[in-house]
PDB file of C-alpha atoms in Angstrom:
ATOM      1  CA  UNK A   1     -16.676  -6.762  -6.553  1.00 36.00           C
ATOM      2  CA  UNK A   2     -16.563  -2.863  -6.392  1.00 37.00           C
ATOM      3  CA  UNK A   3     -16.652  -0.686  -3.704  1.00 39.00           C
ATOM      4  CA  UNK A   4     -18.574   2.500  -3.660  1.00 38.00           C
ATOM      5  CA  UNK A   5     -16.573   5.411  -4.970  1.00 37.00           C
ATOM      6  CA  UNK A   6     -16.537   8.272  -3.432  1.00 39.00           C
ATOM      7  CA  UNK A   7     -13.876  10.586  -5.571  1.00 38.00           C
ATOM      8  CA  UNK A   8     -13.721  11.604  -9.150  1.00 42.00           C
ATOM      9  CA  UNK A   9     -12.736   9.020 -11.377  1.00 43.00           C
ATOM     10  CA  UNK A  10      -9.238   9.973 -12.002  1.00 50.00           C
ATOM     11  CA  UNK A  11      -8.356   9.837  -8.099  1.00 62.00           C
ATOM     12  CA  UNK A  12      -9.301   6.656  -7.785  1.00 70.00           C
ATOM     13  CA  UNK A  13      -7.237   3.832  -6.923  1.00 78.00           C
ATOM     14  CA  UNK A  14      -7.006   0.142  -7.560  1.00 85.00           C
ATOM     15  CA  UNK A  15      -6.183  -2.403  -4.354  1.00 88.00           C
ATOM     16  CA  UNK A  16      -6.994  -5.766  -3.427  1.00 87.00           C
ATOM     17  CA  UNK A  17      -9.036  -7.580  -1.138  1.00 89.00           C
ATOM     18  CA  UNK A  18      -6.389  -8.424   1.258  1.00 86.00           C
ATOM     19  CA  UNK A  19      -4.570  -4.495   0.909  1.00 87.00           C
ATOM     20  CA  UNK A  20      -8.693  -3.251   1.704  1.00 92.00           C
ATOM     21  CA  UNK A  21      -9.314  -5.172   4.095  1.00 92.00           C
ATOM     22  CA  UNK A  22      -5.421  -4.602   5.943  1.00 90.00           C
ATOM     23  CA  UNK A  23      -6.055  -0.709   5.866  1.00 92.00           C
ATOM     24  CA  UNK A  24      -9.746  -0.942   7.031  1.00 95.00           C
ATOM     25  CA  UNK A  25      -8.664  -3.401  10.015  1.00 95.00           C
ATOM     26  CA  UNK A  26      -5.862  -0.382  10.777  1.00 94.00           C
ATOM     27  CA  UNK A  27      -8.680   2.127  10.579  1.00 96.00           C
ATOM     28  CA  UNK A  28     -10.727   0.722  12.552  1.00 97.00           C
ATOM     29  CA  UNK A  29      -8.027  -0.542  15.457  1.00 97.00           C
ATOM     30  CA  UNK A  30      -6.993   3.438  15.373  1.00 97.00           C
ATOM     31  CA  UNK A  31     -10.596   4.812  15.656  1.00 97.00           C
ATOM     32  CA  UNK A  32     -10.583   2.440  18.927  1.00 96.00           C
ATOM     33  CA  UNK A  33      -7.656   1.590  20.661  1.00 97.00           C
ATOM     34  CA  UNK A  34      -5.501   4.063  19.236  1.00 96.00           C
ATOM     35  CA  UNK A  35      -7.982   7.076  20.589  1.00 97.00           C
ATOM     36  CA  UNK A  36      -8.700   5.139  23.644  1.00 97.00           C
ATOM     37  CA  UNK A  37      -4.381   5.173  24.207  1.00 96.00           C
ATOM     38  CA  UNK A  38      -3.980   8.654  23.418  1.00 96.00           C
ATOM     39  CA  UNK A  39      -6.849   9.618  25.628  1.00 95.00           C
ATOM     40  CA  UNK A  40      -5.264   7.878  28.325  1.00 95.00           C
ATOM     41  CA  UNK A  41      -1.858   9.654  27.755  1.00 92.00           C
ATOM     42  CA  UNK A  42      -3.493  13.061  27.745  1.00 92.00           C
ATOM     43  CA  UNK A  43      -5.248  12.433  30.679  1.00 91.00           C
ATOM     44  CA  UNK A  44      -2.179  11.106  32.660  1.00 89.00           C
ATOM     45  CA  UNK A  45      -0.150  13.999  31.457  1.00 87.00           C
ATOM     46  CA  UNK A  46      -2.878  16.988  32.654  1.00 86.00           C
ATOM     47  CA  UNK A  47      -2.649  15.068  36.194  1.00 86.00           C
ATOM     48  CA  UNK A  48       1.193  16.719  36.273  1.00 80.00           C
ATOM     49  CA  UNK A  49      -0.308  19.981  36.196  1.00 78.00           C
ATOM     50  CA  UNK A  50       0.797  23.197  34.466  1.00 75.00           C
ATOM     51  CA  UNK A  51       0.222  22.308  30.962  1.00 73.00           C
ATOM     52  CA  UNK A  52       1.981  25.274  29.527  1.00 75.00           C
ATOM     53  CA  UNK A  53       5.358  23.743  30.596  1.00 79.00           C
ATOM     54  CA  UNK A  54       4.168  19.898  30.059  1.00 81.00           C
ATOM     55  CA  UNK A  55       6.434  17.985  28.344  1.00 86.00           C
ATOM     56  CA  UNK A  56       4.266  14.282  28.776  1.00 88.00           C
ATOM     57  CA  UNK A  57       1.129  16.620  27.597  1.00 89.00           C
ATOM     58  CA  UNK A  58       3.032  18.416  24.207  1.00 88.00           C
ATOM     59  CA  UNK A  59       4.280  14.369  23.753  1.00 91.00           C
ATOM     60  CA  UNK A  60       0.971  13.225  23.990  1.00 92.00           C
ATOM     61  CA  UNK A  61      -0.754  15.908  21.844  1.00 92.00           C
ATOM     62  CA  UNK A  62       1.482  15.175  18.562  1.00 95.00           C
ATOM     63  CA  UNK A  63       1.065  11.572  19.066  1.00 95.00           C
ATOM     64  CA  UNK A  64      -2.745  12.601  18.568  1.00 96.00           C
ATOM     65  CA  UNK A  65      -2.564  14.788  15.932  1.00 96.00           C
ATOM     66  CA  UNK A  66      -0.195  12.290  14.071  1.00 96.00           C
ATOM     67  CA  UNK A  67      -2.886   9.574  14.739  1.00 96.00           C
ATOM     68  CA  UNK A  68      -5.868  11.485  13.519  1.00 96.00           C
ATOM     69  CA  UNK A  69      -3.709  12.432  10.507  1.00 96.00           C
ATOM     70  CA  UNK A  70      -3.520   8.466   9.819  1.00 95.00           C
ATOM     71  CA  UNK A  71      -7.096   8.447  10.337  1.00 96.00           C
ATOM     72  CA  UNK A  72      -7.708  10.934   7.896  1.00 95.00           C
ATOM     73  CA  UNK A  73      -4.924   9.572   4.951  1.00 92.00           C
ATOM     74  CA  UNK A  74      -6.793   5.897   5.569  1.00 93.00           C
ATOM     75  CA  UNK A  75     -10.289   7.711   5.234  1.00 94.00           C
ATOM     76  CA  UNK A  76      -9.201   9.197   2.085  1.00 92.00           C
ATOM     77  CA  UNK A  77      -7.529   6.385   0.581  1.00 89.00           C
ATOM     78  CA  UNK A  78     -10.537   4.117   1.388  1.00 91.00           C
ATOM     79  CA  UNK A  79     -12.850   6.310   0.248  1.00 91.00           C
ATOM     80  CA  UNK A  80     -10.797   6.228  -3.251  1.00 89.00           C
ATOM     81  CA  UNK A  81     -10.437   2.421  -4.064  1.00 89.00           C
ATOM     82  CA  UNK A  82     -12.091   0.028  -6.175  1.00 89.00           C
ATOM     83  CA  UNK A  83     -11.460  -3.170  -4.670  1.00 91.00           C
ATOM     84  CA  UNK A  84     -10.423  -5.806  -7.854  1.00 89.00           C
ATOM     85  CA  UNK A  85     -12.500  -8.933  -8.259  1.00 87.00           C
ATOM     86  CA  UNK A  86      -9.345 -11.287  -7.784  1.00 83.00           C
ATOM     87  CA  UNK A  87     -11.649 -14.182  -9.386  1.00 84.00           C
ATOM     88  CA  UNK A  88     -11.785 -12.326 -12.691  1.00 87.00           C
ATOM     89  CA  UNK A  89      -8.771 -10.717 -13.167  1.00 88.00           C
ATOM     90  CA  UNK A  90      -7.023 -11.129 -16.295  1.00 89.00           C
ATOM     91  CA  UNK A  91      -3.872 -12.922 -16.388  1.00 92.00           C
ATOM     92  CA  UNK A  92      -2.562 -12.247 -20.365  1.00 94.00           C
ATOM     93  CA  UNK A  93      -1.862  -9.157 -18.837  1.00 95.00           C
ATOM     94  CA  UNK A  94       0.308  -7.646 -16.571  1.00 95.00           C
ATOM     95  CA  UNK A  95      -2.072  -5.613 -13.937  1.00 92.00           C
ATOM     96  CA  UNK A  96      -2.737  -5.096  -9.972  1.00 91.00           C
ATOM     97  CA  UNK A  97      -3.801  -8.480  -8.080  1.00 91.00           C
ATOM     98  CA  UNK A  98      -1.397 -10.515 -10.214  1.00 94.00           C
ATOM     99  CA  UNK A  99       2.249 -12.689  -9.236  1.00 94.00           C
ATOM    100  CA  UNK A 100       5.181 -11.758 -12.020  1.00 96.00           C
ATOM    101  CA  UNK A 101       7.596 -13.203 -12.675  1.00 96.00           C
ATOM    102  CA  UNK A 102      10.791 -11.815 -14.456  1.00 95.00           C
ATOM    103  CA  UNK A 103      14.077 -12.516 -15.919  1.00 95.00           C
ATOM    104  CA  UNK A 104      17.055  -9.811 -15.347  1.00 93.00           C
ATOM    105  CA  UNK A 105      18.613  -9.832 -18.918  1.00 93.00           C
ATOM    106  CA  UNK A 106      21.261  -7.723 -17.484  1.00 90.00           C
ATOM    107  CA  UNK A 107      21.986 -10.578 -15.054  1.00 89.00           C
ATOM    108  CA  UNK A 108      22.412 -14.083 -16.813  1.00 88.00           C
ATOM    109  CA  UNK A 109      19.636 -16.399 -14.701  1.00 87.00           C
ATOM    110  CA  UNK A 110      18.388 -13.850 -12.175  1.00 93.00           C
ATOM    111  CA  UNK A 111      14.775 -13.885 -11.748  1.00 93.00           C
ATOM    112  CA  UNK A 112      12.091 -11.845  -9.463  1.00 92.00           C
ATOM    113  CA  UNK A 113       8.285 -12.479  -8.447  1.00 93.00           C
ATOM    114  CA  UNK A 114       6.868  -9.966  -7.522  1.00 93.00           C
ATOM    115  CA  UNK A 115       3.119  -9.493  -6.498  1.00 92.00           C
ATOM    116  CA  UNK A 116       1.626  -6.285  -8.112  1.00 92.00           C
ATOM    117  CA  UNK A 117      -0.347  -4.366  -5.875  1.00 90.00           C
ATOM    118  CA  UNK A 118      -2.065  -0.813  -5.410  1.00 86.00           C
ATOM    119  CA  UNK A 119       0.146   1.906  -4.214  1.00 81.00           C
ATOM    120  CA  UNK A 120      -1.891   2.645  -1.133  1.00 81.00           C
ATOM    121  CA  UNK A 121      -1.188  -1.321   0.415  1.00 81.00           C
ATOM    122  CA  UNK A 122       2.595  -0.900   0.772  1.00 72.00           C
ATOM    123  CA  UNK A 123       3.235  -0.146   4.149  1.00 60.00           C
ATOM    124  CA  UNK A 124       6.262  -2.036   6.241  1.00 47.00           C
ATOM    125  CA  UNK A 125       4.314  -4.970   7.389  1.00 46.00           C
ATOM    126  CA  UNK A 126       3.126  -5.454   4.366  1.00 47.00           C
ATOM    127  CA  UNK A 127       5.784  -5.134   1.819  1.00 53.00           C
ATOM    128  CA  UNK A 128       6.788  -9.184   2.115  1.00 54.00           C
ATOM    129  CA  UNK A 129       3.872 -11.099   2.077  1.00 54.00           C
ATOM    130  CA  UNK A 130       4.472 -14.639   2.403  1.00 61.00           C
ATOM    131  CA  UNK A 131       7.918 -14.369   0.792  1.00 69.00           C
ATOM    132  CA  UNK A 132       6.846 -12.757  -2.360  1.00 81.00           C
ATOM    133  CA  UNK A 133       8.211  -8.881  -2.322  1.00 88.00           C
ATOM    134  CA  UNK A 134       5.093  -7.113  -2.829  1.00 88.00           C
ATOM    135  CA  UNK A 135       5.902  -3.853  -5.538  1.00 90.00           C
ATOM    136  CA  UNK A 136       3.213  -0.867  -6.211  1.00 89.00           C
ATOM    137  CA  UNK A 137       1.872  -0.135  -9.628  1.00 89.00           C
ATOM    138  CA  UNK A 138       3.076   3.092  -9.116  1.00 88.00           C
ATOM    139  CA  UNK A 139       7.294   1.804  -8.851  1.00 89.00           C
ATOM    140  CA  UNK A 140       9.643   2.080 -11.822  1.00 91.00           C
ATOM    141  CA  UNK A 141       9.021  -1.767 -12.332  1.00 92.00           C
ATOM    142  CA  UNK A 142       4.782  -1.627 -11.707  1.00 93.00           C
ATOM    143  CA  UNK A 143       4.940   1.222 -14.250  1.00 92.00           C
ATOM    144  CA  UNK A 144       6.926  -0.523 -17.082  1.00 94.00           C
ATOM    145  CA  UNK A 145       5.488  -3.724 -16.752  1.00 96.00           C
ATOM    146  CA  UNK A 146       1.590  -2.769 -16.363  1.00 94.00           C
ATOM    147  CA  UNK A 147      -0.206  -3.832 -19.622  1.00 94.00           C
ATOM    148  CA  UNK A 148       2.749  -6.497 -20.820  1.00 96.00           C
ATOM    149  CA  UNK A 149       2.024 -10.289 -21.504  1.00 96.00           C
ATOM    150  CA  UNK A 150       4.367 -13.092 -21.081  1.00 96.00           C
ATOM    151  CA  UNK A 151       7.618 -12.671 -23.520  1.00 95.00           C
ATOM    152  CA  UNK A 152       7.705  -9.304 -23.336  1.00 96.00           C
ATOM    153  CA  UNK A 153      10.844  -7.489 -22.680  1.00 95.00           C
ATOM    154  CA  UNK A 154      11.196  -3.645 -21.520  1.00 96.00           C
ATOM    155  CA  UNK A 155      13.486  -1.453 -19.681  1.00 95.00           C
ATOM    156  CA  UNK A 156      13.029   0.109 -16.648  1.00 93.00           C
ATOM    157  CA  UNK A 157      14.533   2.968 -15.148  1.00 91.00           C
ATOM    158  CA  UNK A 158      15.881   2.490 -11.512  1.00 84.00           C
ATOM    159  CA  UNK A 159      18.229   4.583  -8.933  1.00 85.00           C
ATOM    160  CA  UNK A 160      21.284   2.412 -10.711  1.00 85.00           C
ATOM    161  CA  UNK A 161      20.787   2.857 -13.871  1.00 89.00           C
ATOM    162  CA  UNK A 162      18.205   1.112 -16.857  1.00 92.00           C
ATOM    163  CA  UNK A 163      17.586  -2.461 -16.382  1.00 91.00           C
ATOM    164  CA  UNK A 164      16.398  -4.830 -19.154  1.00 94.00           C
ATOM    165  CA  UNK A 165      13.502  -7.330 -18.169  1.00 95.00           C
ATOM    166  CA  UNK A 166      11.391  -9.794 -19.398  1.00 96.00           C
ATOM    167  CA  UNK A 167       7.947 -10.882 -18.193  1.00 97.00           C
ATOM    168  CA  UNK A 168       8.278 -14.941 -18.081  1.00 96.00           C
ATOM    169  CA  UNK A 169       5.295 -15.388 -15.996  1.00 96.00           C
ATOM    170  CA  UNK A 170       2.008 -13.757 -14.718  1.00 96.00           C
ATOM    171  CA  UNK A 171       0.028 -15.744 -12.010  1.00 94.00           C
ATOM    172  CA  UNK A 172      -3.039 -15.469  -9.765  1.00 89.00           C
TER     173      UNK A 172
END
């Protein structure tokens, strides 16, 4: 299923159902609550007067602008994504939506899964999902391994050095 694009093609971003539908449950929760906190703040803070010299009501003011500034980056982002049809995705190839599984050749019999997701869904709580490390497309390892099939071997270049990998497994 797609989702209505609202940017040029090249700006547009790949994520899956569960990444959509995490950032659009944030956006919303900020639109609400979050505005409905900060309001609260603001308001408490003008009751201590002289705003000029108000450190509760300078506090409260960059906790708003940082929030609408989350409100705008998820607006953006969301208004950028095509949302991947998990049912049809193709698993002879490495791509976004799928579980990989790979073999260190640097390291005699040390594998990682990983779950290969859109750039825009990594955020802390959602870096771990369900004890599968969740990587971005965009990461030295998404980048190298995008477009492989099972067998293939190809080095990546990380913070430590070049590592040597080989795609053993790709999974729904």
């Amino acid at each position: 299923m797609k989702v209505k694009i609202l940017a040029k093609k090249n700006d547009v971003h790949e994520m899956t159902r569960s990444g959509y539908e995490r950032l659009t449950e944030e956006l919303m929760t900020l639109r609400t609550q979050g505005r409905q906190e900060v309001a609260k703040k603001l308001e408490e803070a003008r009751a201590f007067g002289d705003l000029s010299e108000n450190a509760e009501y300078a506090a409260a003011k960059e906790e708003q602008a940082k929030l609408e500034d989350r409100i705008l980056d998820l607006e953006t982002t969301l208004g950028k994504v095509t949302v991947i049809d998990e049912d049809k995705l193709d698993t002879t190839k490495v791509g976004v939506g799928l579980r990989i599984t790979l073999e260190d050749l640097d390291i005699k019999g040390k594998t990682y899964t990983y779950d290969l997701v859109g750039s825009e869904e990594l955020s802390g709580a959602a870096f771990s999902a369900g004890g599968i490390q969740r990587i971005s497309q965009r990461s030295p390892v998404g980048q190298a391994i995008s477009g492989h099939v099972v067998g293939d071997e190809v080095l990546v270049k990380i913070p430590r050095g070049t590592r040597k990998l080989k795609i053993l497994r790709i999974t729904k």
